[in-house]
CSV table of C-alpha atoms in Angstrom, one decimal:
chain,number,residue,atom,x,y,z
A,1,MET,CA,0.1,0.0,-0.1
A,2,LYS,CA,2.8,2.2,0.9
A,3,SER,CA,4.7,1.7,-2.4
A,4,ILE,CA,1.4,2.6,-4.0
A,5,ARG,CA,0.7,5.9,-2.2
A,6,TRP,CA,4.5,6.8,-3.0
A,7,LEU,CA,3.9,6.4,-6.7
A,8,LEU,CA,0.5,8.3,-7.2
A,9,ALA,CA,2.6,11.3,-5.6
A,10,GLY,CA,5.4,10.8,-7.8
A,11,ILE,CA,2.5,11.0,-10.6
A,12,VAL,CA,1.2,14.1,-9.3
A,13,CYS,CA,4.5,15.8,-9.2
A,14,LEU,CA,5.4,15.0,-12.3
A,15,ALA,CA,1.9,16.4,-13.5
A,16,ALA,CA,2.1,20.0,-11.7
A,17,ALA,CA,5.9,20.3,-13.3
A,18,ILE,CA,4.8,20.0,-16.9
A,19,LEU,CA,2.1,22.7,-16.1
A,20,VAL,CA,4.2,25.2,-14.9
A,21,TRP,CA,6.5,24.0,-17.8
A,22,TYR,CA,4.0,24.8,-20.7
A,23,ALA,CA,2.7,27.8,-18.4
A,24,THR,CA,6.0,29.4,-18.9
A,25,ARG,CA,6.3,28.6,-22.5
A,26,SER,CA,3.5,29.8,-23.9
A,27,SER,CA,2.5,33.2,-21.7
A,28,PRO,CA,3.8,36.5,-24.2
A,29,ALA,CA,7.4,37.4,-23.7
A,30,PRO,CA,7.0,41.4,-22.5
A,31,SER,CA,6.6,44.3,-23.9
A,32,ASP,CA,8.9,46.9,-23.8
A,33,GLU,CA,6.0,49.7,-24.4
A,34,SER,CA,4.4,51.0,-21.2
A,35,GLU,CA,0.8,51.1,-20.4
A,36,ASP,CA,0.4,54.5,-21.4
A,37,GLY,CA,2.1,53.9,-24.6
A,38,ALA,CA,-0.2,50.8,-25.8
A,39,GLY,CA,-3.0,53.1,-24.8
A,40,SER,CA,-2.0,56.3,-27.0
A,41,LEU,CA,-1.6,53.3,-29.8
A,42,ALA,CA,-5.0,52.4,-29.7
A,43,GLN,CA,-6.2,56.1,-29.9
A,44,GLN,CA,-5.0,56.5,-33.3
A,45,GLU,CA,-7.4,58.1,-35.9
A,46,ILE,CA,-8.1,55.8,-38.8
A,47,ALA,CA,-8.7,57.3,-42.3
A,48,LEU,CA,-12.2,56.7,-43.7
A,49,PRO,CA,-13.0,55.7,-47.0
A,50,VAL,CA,-15.4,58.2,-48.9
A,51,ARG,CA,-17.1,58.3,-52.1
A,52,VAL,CA,-16.7,61.8,-53.5
A,53,SER,CA,-19.0,63.9,-56.2
A,54,ARG,CA,-18.4,67.9,-57.0
A,55,ALA,CA,-21.5,70.5,-56.5
A,56,TRP,CA,-21.6,72.0,-59.8
A,57,ARG,CA,-23.8,75.3,-61.5
A,58,GLY,CA,-27.0,73.5,-63.9
A,59,THR,CA,-30.4,73.0,-64.6
A,60,LEU,CA,-32.6,71.3,-62.4
A,61,THR,CA,-36.0,69.6,-64.0
A,62,LYS,CA,-38.7,68.4,-61.7
A,63,SER,CA,-40.9,65.7,-63.3
A,64,LEU,CA,-43.6,62.9,-62.4
A,65,THR,CA,-43.6,59.3,-63.6
A,66,THR,CA,-46.7,57.5,-65.0
A,67,ASN,CA,-47.3,54.2,-67.2
A,68,GLY,CA,-49.3,53.4,-70.3
A,69,THR,CA,-49.0,51.2,-73.7
A,70,LEU,CA,-47.7,51.8,-76.7
A,71,ARG,CA,-49.6,52.6,-79.7
A,72,ALA,CA,-49.8,53.6,-83.5
A,73,ARG,CA,-51.2,56.9,-84.0
A,74,ARG,CA,-52.3,55.1,-87.7
A,75,GLU,CA,-53.4,51.5,-87.4
A,76,VAL,CA,-56.0,50.5,-90.2
A,77,ASP,CA,-57.8,47.0,-89.8
A,78,LEU,CA,-58.1,46.8,-94.0
A,79,VAL,CA,-61.5,45.2,-94.6
A,80,ALA,CA,-63.2,43.3,-97.5
A,81,ARG,CA,-66.2,44.8,-99.0
A,82,VAL,CA,-66.7,42.6,-101.6
A,83,GLY,CA,-66.6,38.7,-101.1
A,84,GLY,CA,-65.2,35.6,-103.4
A,85,GLU,CA,-61.9,33.8,-103.5
A,86,VAL,CA,-58.5,34.9,-102.8
A,87,VAL,CA,-56.7,34.3,-105.9
A,88,GLY,CA,-53.6,36.3,-104.7
A,89,VAL,CA,-51.7,37.2,-101.4
A,90,TYR,CA,-48.8,39.9,-102.3
A,91,ALA,CA,-47.9,40.4,-98.3
A,92,HIS,CA,-46.9,38.5,-94.7
A,93,ASN,CA,-46.8,39.9,-91.5
A,94,GLY,CA,-44.0,41.8,-90.7
A,95,LYS,CA,-43.4,43.2,-94.6
A,96,HIS,CA,-42.6,46.8,-95.2
A,97,VAL,CA,-45.6,48.0,-97.6
A,98,ARG,CA,-45.6,51.4,-99.5
A,99,LYS,CA,-48.7,52.8,-99.6
A,100,GLY,CA,-51.3,51.3,-103.0
A,101,ASP,CA,-49.2,47.9,-103.1
A,102,VAL,CA,-51.7,45.7,-103.4
A,103,LEU,CA,-51.5,43.3,-100.4
A,104,VAL,CA,-55.1,40.7,-101.5
A,105,ARG,CA,-56.5,40.5,-104.4
A,106,ILE,CA,-59.9,38.7,-105.0
A,107,ASP,CA,-61.5,36.9,-107.7
A,108,ASP,CA,-62.7,39.9,-110.1
A,109,ARG,CA,-64.7,37.9,-113.1
A,110,GLU,CA,-68.0,38.2,-111.7
A,111,TYR,CA,-67.9,41.9,-111.0
A,112,ARG,CA,-66.0,42.7,-114.5
A,113,LEU,CA,-68.9,40.9,-115.6
A,114,ALA,CA,-71.4,43.0,-113.8
A,115,PHE,CA,-69.0,46.5,-114.4
A,116,GLU,CA,-69.7,45.5,-118.9
A,117,LYS,CA,-73.3,45.8,-118.5
A,118,ALA,CA,-73.5,48.0,-116.1
A,119,SER,CA,-71.5,50.2,-118.7
A,120,ALA,CA,-74.0,49.2,-122.0
A,121,ALA,CA,-76.8,50.0,-119.7
A,122,LEU,CA,-75.4,53.5,-118.8
A,123,LEU,CA,-74.4,54.0,-122.6
A,124,ALA,CA,-78.3,53.1,-123.3
A,125,ALA,CA,-79.4,55.4,-120.9
A,126,GLN,CA,-77.0,58.5,-122.2
A,127,ILE,CA,-78.6,57.9,-126.1
A,128,GLU,CA,-82.0,58.4,-124.5
A,129,TYR,CA,-81.1,61.4,-122.7
A,130,ARG,CA,-79.2,63.1,-125.7
A,131,THR,CA,-82.8,62.5,-127.4
A,132,GLN,CA,-85.3,64.5,-125.0
A,133,THR,CA,-83.0,66.8,-124.2
A,134,ALA,CA,-83.4,67.5,-127.9
A,135,SER,CA,-87.3,68.6,-127.6
A,136,GLU,CA,-87.6,72.0,-126.8
A,137,PHE,CA,-91.4,71.6,-125.1
A,138,LEU,CA,-89.3,69.4,-122.9
A,139,THR,CA,-86.3,71.4,-122.2
A,140,ALA,CA,-87.9,74.7,-122.4
A,141,PRO,CA,-91.1,75.2,-120.3
A,142,ASP,CA,-93.1,78.4,-120.0
A,143,SER,CA,-91.3,80.6,-117.5
A,144,ALA,CA,-94.5,82.5,-116.5
A,145,ARG,CA,-97.0,79.7,-116.2
A,146,VAL,CA,-94.2,78.9,-113.9
A,147,ARG,CA,-94.3,82.0,-111.9
A,148,GLU,CA,-98.1,81.7,-111.8
A,149,GLU,CA,-98.2,78.0,-110.4
A,150,LEU,CA,-95.9,78.5,-108.0
A,151,GLY,CA,-97.7,81.9,-106.8
A,152,ARG,CA,-101.5,80.1,-106.6
A,153,ALA,CA,-99.2,77.6,-104.5
A,154,ARG,CA,-97.6,79.9,-102.3
A,155,ALA,CA,-101.5,81.3,-101.6
A,156,ARG,CA,-103.1,78.4,-101.1
A,157,TRP,CA,-100.7,77.7,-98.4
A,158,GLN,CA,-100.6,81.5,-96.7
A,159,GLU,CA,-104.6,80.2,-96.6
A,160,ALA,CA,-104.4,77.2,-94.9
A,161,ILE,CA,-101.8,78.8,-92.3
A,162,ARG,CA,-104.5,81.6,-91.4
A,163,ALA,CA,-107.3,78.8,-91.5
A,164,HIS,CA,-105.4,76.9,-88.6
A,165,LYS,CA,-104.8,79.6,-86.8
A,166,GLU,CA,-108.6,80.8,-86.4
A,167,GLY,CA,-109.4,77.3,-86.2
A,168,ARG,CA,-110.7,76.3,-89.3
A,169,LEU,CA,-108.0,73.8,-90.0
A,170,ASP,CA,-106.7,70.8,-87.6
A,171,ASP,CA,-103.2,69.7,-87.9
A,172,ALA,CA,-103.3,66.9,-89.9
A,173,ALA,CA,-104.9,69.3,-92.7
A,174,LEU,CA,-101.9,70.9,-92.5
A,175,ALA,CA,-99.6,69.2,-92.7
A,176,ARG,CA,-100.9,68.0,-95.6
A,177,ALA,CA,-101.0,71.5,-97.2
A,178,ARG,CA,-97.8,71.7,-96.3
A,179,ARG,CA,-96.2,68.5,-98.3
A,180,GLU,CA,-98.6,69.8,-101.6
A,181,TYR,CA,-96.6,73.7,-101.3
A,182,ASP,CA,-93.4,72.0,-101.0
A,183,ALA,CA,-93.8,69.2,-103.6
A,184,THR,CA,-95.6,72.0,-106.1
A,185,VAL,CA,-91.9,74.3,-105.5
A,186,ALA,CA,-89.9,71.4,-105.6
A,187,TYR,CA,-91.1,70.0,-108.7
A,188,LEU,CA,-91.3,73.7,-110.7
A,189,SER,CA,-88.0,74.7,-109.5
A,190,VAL,CA,-86.0,71.7,-110.6
A,191,ASP,CA,-83.5,72.0,-113.3
A,192,ARG,CA,-85.4,70.6,-116.2
A,193,GLY,CA,-82.3,68.5,-116.9
A,194,ASP,CA,-82.5,66.6,-113.8
A,195,ILE,CA,-86.2,65.8,-114.9
A,196,ILE,CA,-84.7,64.1,-118.3
A,197,ALA,CA,-82.1,62.8,-116.6
A,198,ASN,CA,-84.9,60.6,-114.2
A,199,LYS,CA,-87.3,60.0,-116.9
A,200,SER,CA,-84.5,58.4,-119.2
A,201,GLY,CA,-82.7,56.5,-116.6
A,202,LEU,CA,-79.6,58.6,-116.7
A,203,ALA,CA,-79.4,58.7,-113.1
A,204,ALA,CA,-79.8,55.2,-112.2
A,205,ALA,CA,-77.6,54.0,-115.0
A,206,GLN,CA,-75.4,56.5,-113.7
A,207,GLU,CA,-75.2,54.8,-110.1
A,208,ALA,CA,-75.2,51.3,-111.3
A,209,TYR,CA,-72.2,52.4,-113.3
A,210,THR,CA,-70.1,53.7,-110.1
A,211,ARG,CA,-70.7,50.7,-108.1
A,212,ALA,CA,-70.1,47.9,-110.4
A,213,LYS,CA,-66.7,50.7,-110.9
A,214,MET,CA,-66.3,50.0,-107.1
A,215,ASP,CA,-67.0,46.6,-106.8
A,216,VAL,CA,-64.0,45.6,-109.4
A,217,GLU,CA,-61.5,48.4,-107.8
A,218,ALA,CA,-62.7,46.4,-104.5
A,219,THR,CA,-61.2,43.0,-105.2
A,220,GLU,CA,-57.4,44.6,-104.9
A,221,LEU,CA,-56.9,45.3,-101.3
A,222,ARG,CA,-54.3,48.2,-101.6
A,223,ALA,CA,-52.3,49.7,-98.0
A,224,PRO,CA,-53.8,52.6,-97.4
A,225,PHE,CA,-50.3,54.2,-96.2
A,226,ASP,CA,-46.7,53.0,-95.4
A,227,GLY,CA,-46.7,50.9,-92.8
A,228,VAL,CA,-45.9,47.2,-91.6
A,229,VAL,CA,-48.3,44.0,-92.1
A,230,GLY,CA,-49.6,42.4,-89.3
A,231,ASN,CA,-52.9,39.8,-88.2
A,232,LEU,CA,-52.4,38.7,-91.9
A,233,GLU,CA,-53.7,34.8,-91.7
A,234,LEU,CA,-55.5,34.4,-95.6
A,235,ILE,CA,-53.8,32.0,-98.2
A,236,PRO,CA,-54.8,32.0,-101.8
A,237,GLY,CA,-58.2,29.6,-102.4
A,238,ARG,CA,-60.0,30.8,-99.5
A,239,HIS,CA,-63.2,32.5,-99.7
A,240,ILE,CA,-64.1,35.0,-98.0
A,241,THR,CA,-67.3,37.6,-97.4
A,242,SER,CA,-67.8,40.7,-97.5
A,243,GLY,CA,-66.5,42.8,-94.4
A,244,THR,CA,-63.6,39.8,-93.7
A,245,VAL,CA,-61.4,41.7,-92.0
A,246,VAL,CA,-58.3,41.0,-94.4
A,247,CYS,CA,-55.5,42.5,-92.0
A,248,THR,CA,-53.3,45.1,-90.2
A,249,VAL,CA,-51.8,47.9,-91.4
A,250,VAL,CA,-49.2,49.9,-88.7
A,251,ASP,CA,-47.8,53.2,-89.2
A,252,LEU,CA,-44.7,52.3,-86.9
A,253,SER,CA,-43.0,55.4,-88.0
A,254,THR,CA,-44.6,57.6,-85.0
A,255,LEU,CA,-45.8,55.6,-81.7
A,256,LEU,CA,-47.5,57.3,-79.3
A,257,VAL,CA,-48.1,56.0,-75.2
A,258,ASP,CA,-51.4,57.1,-73.5
A,259,VAL,CA,-51.3,57.6,-69.8
A,260,ASP,CA,-53.2,58.4,-66.7
A,261,VAL,CA,-51.9,61.7,-64.6
A,262,ILE,CA,-53.9,62.3,-61.2
A,263,GLU,CA,-56.1,65.0,-60.7
A,264,SER,CA,-53.4,66.6,-58.1
A,265,GLU,CA,-50.7,66.8,-60.9
A,266,ALA,CA,-52.9,67.8,-63.6
A,267,PRO,CA,-52.2,71.3,-64.0
A,268,ARG,CA,-48.1,70.4,-64.2
A,269,VAL,CA,-48.2,68.8,-67.6
A,270,HIS,CA,-48.9,70.8,-70.6
A,271,PRO,CA,-48.2,69.8,-74.8
A,272,GLY,CA,-44.8,70.3,-75.3
A,273,GLN,CA,-42.8,69.2,-72.5
A,274,ARG,CA,-40.2,67.0,-72.7
A,275,ALA,CA,-40.7,63.5,-71.6
A,276,GLU,CA,-38.6,60.1,-71.1
A,277,LEU,CA,-39.8,56.2,-72.2
A,278,THR,CA,-38.9,53.0,-71.0
A,279,VAL,CA,-40.0,50.0,-71.8
A,280,VAL,CA,-38.7,46.5,-70.1
A,281,ALA,CA,-38.5,44.6,-73.2
A,282,LEU,CA,-35.8,46.9,-74.0
A,283,ALA,CA,-34.0,48.0,-70.9
A,284,ASP,CA,-30.9,49.1,-71.9
A,285,LYS,CA,-32.6,51.8,-73.6
A,286,SER,CA,-34.4,54.9,-73.3
A,287,PHE,CA,-36.7,56.9,-76.0
A,288,THR,CA,-37.5,60.7,-75.7
A,289,GLY,CA,-40.6,62.2,-76.6
A,290,LYS,CA,-42.9,65.2,-75.4
A,291,VAL,CA,-46.4,65.6,-74.6
A,292,LEU,CA,-49.0,65.8,-77.4
A,293,THR,CA,-52.2,66.8,-76.3
A,294,ARG,CA,-54.2,66.7,-72.8
A,295,ASN,CA,-57.7,65.6,-72.7
A,296,PRO,CA,-59.7,68.5,-71.4
A,297,MET,CA,-61.9,67.2,-68.6
A,298,ILE,CA,-60.6,65.0,-65.7
A,299,ASP,CA,-61.7,61.5,-65.5
A,300,PRO,CA,-65.1,61.8,-63.1
A,301,LYS,CA,-64.3,57.6,-62.0
A,302,THR,CA,-60.8,57.6,-61.8
A,303,LYS,CA,-59.8,61.1,-60.9
A,304,THR,CA,-57.2,61.2,-63.4
A,305,LEU,CA,-56.0,62.9,-66.3
A,306,ARG,CA,-55.0,61.7,-70.0
A,307,VAL,CA,-52.4,62.8,-71.6
A,308,THR,CA,-50.6,61.4,-74.9
A,309,ILE,CA,-46.7,61.1,-75.3
A,310,GLU,CA,-45.4,60.7,-79.0
A,311,VAL,CA,-42.2,59.1,-79.1
A,312,THR,CA,-39.8,61.4,-81.2
A,313,ASN,CA,-36.1,59.8,-81.5
A,314,LEU,CA,-37.7,57.1,-83.6
A,315,PRO,CA,-34.7,55.2,-86.2
A,316,ALA,CA,-35.7,54.3,-89.1
A,317,PHE,CA,-35.7,50.4,-88.1
A,318,HIS,CA,-36.4,50.3,-83.9
A,319,SER,CA,-37.8,47.6,-81.9
A,320,LEU,CA,-40.6,49.2,-80.0
A,321,MET,CA,-44.1,48.1,-80.3
A,322,PRO,CA,-47.5,49.1,-80.4
A,323,GLY,CA,-48.6,46.9,-77.0
A,324,MET,CA,-45.5,47.3,-75.1
A,325,TYR,CA,-45.6,48.3,-71.3
A,326,ALA,CA,-43.8,51.9,-71.0
A,327,THR,CA,-43.0,53.7,-67.8
A,328,VAL,CA,-43.1,57.6,-68.8
A,329,LYS,CA,-41.4,60.2,-66.9
A,330,ILE,CA,-42.9,63.9,-68.3
A,331,GLN,CA,-40.7,66.5,-67.4
A,332,THR,CA,-42.6,69.2,-65.7
A,333,GLU,CA,-40.3,72.6,-64.5
A,334,SER,CA,-36.8,73.5,-65.6
A,335,TYR,CA,-34.7,75.4,-62.7
A,336,ALA,CA,-31.7,76.8,-64.7
A,337,HIS,CA,-28.2,78.5,-63.3
A,338,ARG,CA,-28.4,76.7,-59.6
A,339,THR,CA,-26.4,74.9,-57.2
A,340,LEU,CA,-26.1,71.1,-57.2
A,341,VAL,CA,-25.5,68.2,-55.5
A,342,PRO,CA,-26.5,64.6,-55.8
A,343,LYS,CA,-28.9,64.4,-53.5
A,344,ALA,CA,-27.1,61.4,-51.9
A,345,ALA,CA,-24.9,64.0,-50.5
A,346,LEU,CA,-28.1,65.4,-48.3
A,347,LEU,CA,-27.5,64.5,-44.3
A,348,VAL,CA,-30.2,66.4,-41.8
A,349,ARG,CA,-28.5,66.7,-38.2
A,350,ASP,CA,-30.5,68.1,-35.1
A,351,GLN,CA,-33.3,68.8,-37.8
A,352,ARG,CA,-31.2,71.0,-39.9
A,353,PRO,CA,-29.8,70.1,-43.7
A,354,LEU,CA,-26.1,69.6,-43.7
A,355,VAL,CA,-23.1,68.0,-46.3
A,356,PHE,CA,-19.7,67.2,-45.1
A,357,VAL,CA,-17.3,68.6,-47.8
A,358,ALA,CA,-13.6,67.3,-48.1
A,359,GLN,CA,-10.8,69.8,-47.6
A,360,ALA,CA,-7.2,68.4,-47.4
A,361,GLY,CA,-7.8,64.9,-46.2
A,362,LEU,CA,-11.3,65.9,-43.3
A,363,ALA,CA,-14.4,65.9,-43.3
A,364,LYS,CA,-15.7,69.6,-42.9
A,365,TRP,CA,-19.3,69.5,-41.5
A,366,HIS,CA,-21.4,72.5,-43.5
A,367,TYR,CA,-24.8,73.2,-42.7
A,368,VAL,CA,-27.5,74.2,-45.7
A,369,GLU,CA,-29.8,75.8,-47.0
A,370,ILE,CA,-31.6,73.8,-49.8
A,371,GLY,CA,-34.3,74.6,-52.4
A,372,GLU,CA,-36.3,72.4,-55.4
A,373,GLU,CA,-35.0,68.7,-55.8
A,374,ASN,CA,-35.8,66.0,-57.9
A,375,ASP,CA,-35.1,62.4,-57.6
A,376,GLU,CA,-31.4,62.4,-58.0
A,377,VAL,CA,-30.2,65.9,-57.2
A,378,VAL,CA,-31.3,69.0,-54.3
A,379,GLU,CA,-30.5,72.7,-55.1
A,380,ILE,CA,-28.0,74.4,-52.4
A,381,ARG,CA,-29.2,77.7,-52.0
A,382,SER,CA,-26.1,78.4,-49.3
A,383,GLY,CA,-23.2,76.9,-47.0
A,384,ILE,CA,-21.3,75.5,-50.0
A,385,ALA,CA,-20.1,76.8,-53.7
A,386,ALA,CA,-20.4,75.2,-56.9
A,387,GLY,CA,-16.5,73.0,-57.2
A,388,ASP,CA,-16.8,72.4,-53.5
A,389,THR,CA,-16.3,68.4,-53.2
A,390,VAL,CA,-19.1,66.8,-51.0
A,391,ILE,CA,-18.9,63.6,-49.9
A,392,VAL,CA,-21.9,61.1,-51.0
A,393,ASP,CA,-21.1,57.5,-49.5
A,394,GLY,CA,-19.5,56.5,-46.7
A,395,HIS,CA,-20.5,60.3,-44.2
A,396,TYR,CA,-23.5,59.1,-42.2
A,397,THR,CA,-21.0,58.3,-39.3
A,398,LEU,CA,-18.7,60.9,-40.1
A,399,ALA,CA,-17.5,63.8,-37.8
A,400,HIS,CA,-16.2,67.2,-38.2
A,401,ASP,CA,-12.7,67.2,-39.0
A,402,ALA,CA,-13.0,63.6,-39.0
A,403,LYS,CA,-9.9,61.9,-41.6
A,404,ILE,CA,-10.8,60.7,-45.0
A,405,ARG,CA,-9.6,58.9,-47.8
A,406,VAL,CA,-11.2,59.5,-51.3
A,407,VAL,CA,-11.7,56.2,-52.7
A,408,ALA,CA,-14.4,56.9,-55.4
A,409,ARG,CA,-15.3,60.3,-57.4
A,410,ASP,CA,-18.9,60.5,-59.0
A,411,SER,CA,-18.4,61.6,-62.4
A,412,ARG,CA,-22.4,61.8,-63.2
A,413,PRO,CA,-22.0,65.9,-63.2
A,414,ALA,CA,-19.3,66.3,-65.4
A,415,ALA,CA,-21.8,67.6,-68.5
A,416,ARG,CA,-22.7,69.9,-65.6
A,417,GLU,CA,-26.7,69.7,-67.0
A,418,HIS,CA,-28.6,67.7,-64.9
A,419,ARG,CA,-31.6,66.5,-67.1
């Protein structure tokens, strides 16, 4: 037992020695600096990274944003006025056509036969008309007799009016007297040539001839203006009826977008104002436009004003299409010759606006008076001047005279004109 105790005691002593040796090896070497020296090192100020921009003189433009759908200024459904078999299709969807180009042709044989028949009937009526107009009895009526009959008709009408006022003639009788008077005046006053044209059948023949000619011309469906063909589904051999929509012709040279402006913003919008448009399908592009028209009335249901924007910078071939959803920013007011800074430079502390100006590696705190602003820039009326370098990022926790280092410069205001 005694040997076991001595063995355990030796093990404990050996373990204690090992622990002491390990602690001695792992403890840091004594520092040559005093505690005061270490504290001053920790308190050294670090230059904070910031991004800066430069205040500039320029124009601040305010705007309002709304949405709408693009449409073509001219878009026409080409409708067949006559029916028949389609014998030719000379266009396809997406094809650019010129005004007057034949797009679809309908079998015209039946219509040409009708036209020839109408032409012959017209010739016969013209001959009859010339025969009747050769008679002096028909072409030279007795003017004295005409005046006498007109006088008698006028006297009968005046008598009917007096009798109606005195109660001797009821309303129905007065109406009959009026019809008789109007018919007599029309018959005696009409040109003799018109009467002969009707009696000879010339008027009816001319009408039939004109209709037959129009039917022949309607067998060729032509583009009404320069544009692009769409919704064309016809093929040769198909039979169509009068009133069938053959295709749509769209003029893509001018695109419009109708937008709604809320009632409170309506007084700010006027024709001629500049606009910027973007569409989801072409997110990397923007288009310019102008306010073309505005409705003079507010919609009583939606309390909005309908405004039409015209896209003004369309190239000859573009990717915009009617039906696209567009975001429109209308520039409503402009303020020229103002000192401007990016809106990101503006801070509010103690309920007062301020900006930090980067100067000789330090952040200088400047209270400012602000004026007009939009989503991106703000006008500075006093506190800093154009050309000052203002901090736009990394300044939320800065203090006056804090050390800074510029890591990036904002180049947006290089043009000195913000639109």
